[in-house]
Amino acid sequence: MIEIKNLTKVYRLNKKQMQESHTKNPKKVAVNHLSFLAKEGEIYGLLGPNGAGKTTTLRCIATIIKPTDGEIVVEGHEARKDSEAVRRSIGFLTSDIKLDPQFSVDYLFDFFGRLHNVPKDRLKARKEELFSYFGIRDFAHKPIKELSTGMKQKAAIAVSLVHDPKVIIFDEPTNGLDIITARSVTDYLRKLRDDGKVVIVSTHIMSEAQKLCDRIGVIIDGEKVAEGTVNELLIKTGGQDLEEAFFELYKAKKGA
Ligand SMILES: Nc1ncnc2c1ncn2[C@@H]1O[C@H](COP(=O)(O)OP(=O)(O)OP(=O)(O)O)[C@@H](O)[C@H]1O
Ligand SMILES: [Mg+2]
């Protein structure tokens, strides 16, 4: 289980960043008192527009950046005190962590497997399963720099799952993928959910959230403005689909 309580992240902007954002305020509140729970056997979706604070939230959970305030507990481990244990229990995917372009998927998979202390025979079996599921075998020996966007994404997904983590945190996992590849990724996330894992995904794609997520937290300007199953969100907003529901929530938040 993942418990997030009052998570707040304030970035300190440098002069250049302040100029670029046309502000004189050196503080940017990216996530503002955000709380939610994600349980085993469910796919929890963080749904929000560009700049809503999705990646910031997920990076805090993955202990890549430190929250300004609030609590994060992953599988009983407090992120602040026991970041090592948190990192061991999660598989994290985000577009801003890139695999080293000169190495092959095959090499990187083994490298990260050893880093996570996955025993040799287990590693072999994991590779067999993931490479075959994602159709990686055909390009497993090519350097990452020679792969297409979709191949790179599949490679990153396989590597992030090498240690069979209990918790899966995927930031916009289908970004840049064609519908066939995207479907193989979302189907795999469903399988992980059905195996009893905790799955958190972020997305701004309404149709994907509607089909994939068991529960959704809608975040706008770093705040959670609504949460529930797709049906609950439709009832709450009177929308016909998630896109309409989202626009209702967006209008209410922005006071339009
Ligand atoms: N390292 C940083 N320094 C300063 N500001 C940042 C930094 N990273 C993100 N921000 C700002 O924090 C806010 C939230 O950004 P974040 O990347 O978390 O949003 P997001 O929901 O993932 O958006 P997207 O859909 O575009 O990926 C944005 O206003 C962004 O400009
Ligand atoms: Mg993002």
JSON list of C-alpha atoms in Angstrom, two decimals, residues 131 135-142:
[
{"chain": "A", "resi": 131, "resn": "PHE", "atom": "CA", "xyz": [11.57, -9.85, -23.23]},
{"chain": "A", "resi": 135, "resn": "GLY", "atom": "CA", "xyz": [8.84, -8.48, -27.99]},
{"chain": "A", "resi": 136, "resn": "ILE", "atom": "CA", "xyz": [12.27, -7.25, -26.97]},
{"chain": "A", "resi": 137, "resn": "ARG", "atom": "CA", "xyz": [14.31, -10.25, -28.12]},
{"chain": "A", "resi": 138, "resn": "ASP", "atom": "CA", "xyz": [14.64, -8.98, -31.69]},
{"chain": "A", "resi": 139, "resn": "PHE", "atom": "CA", "xyz": [16.41, -5.82, -30.58]},
{"chain": "A", "resi": 140, "resn": "ALA", "atom": "CA", "xyz": [17.86, -6.89, -27.22]},
{"chain": "A", "resi": 141, "resn": "HIS", "atom": "CA", "xyz": [21.46, -6.68, -28.47]},
{"chain": "A", "resi": 142, "resn": "LYS", "atom": "CA", "xyz": [21.25, -3.30, -30.20]}
]
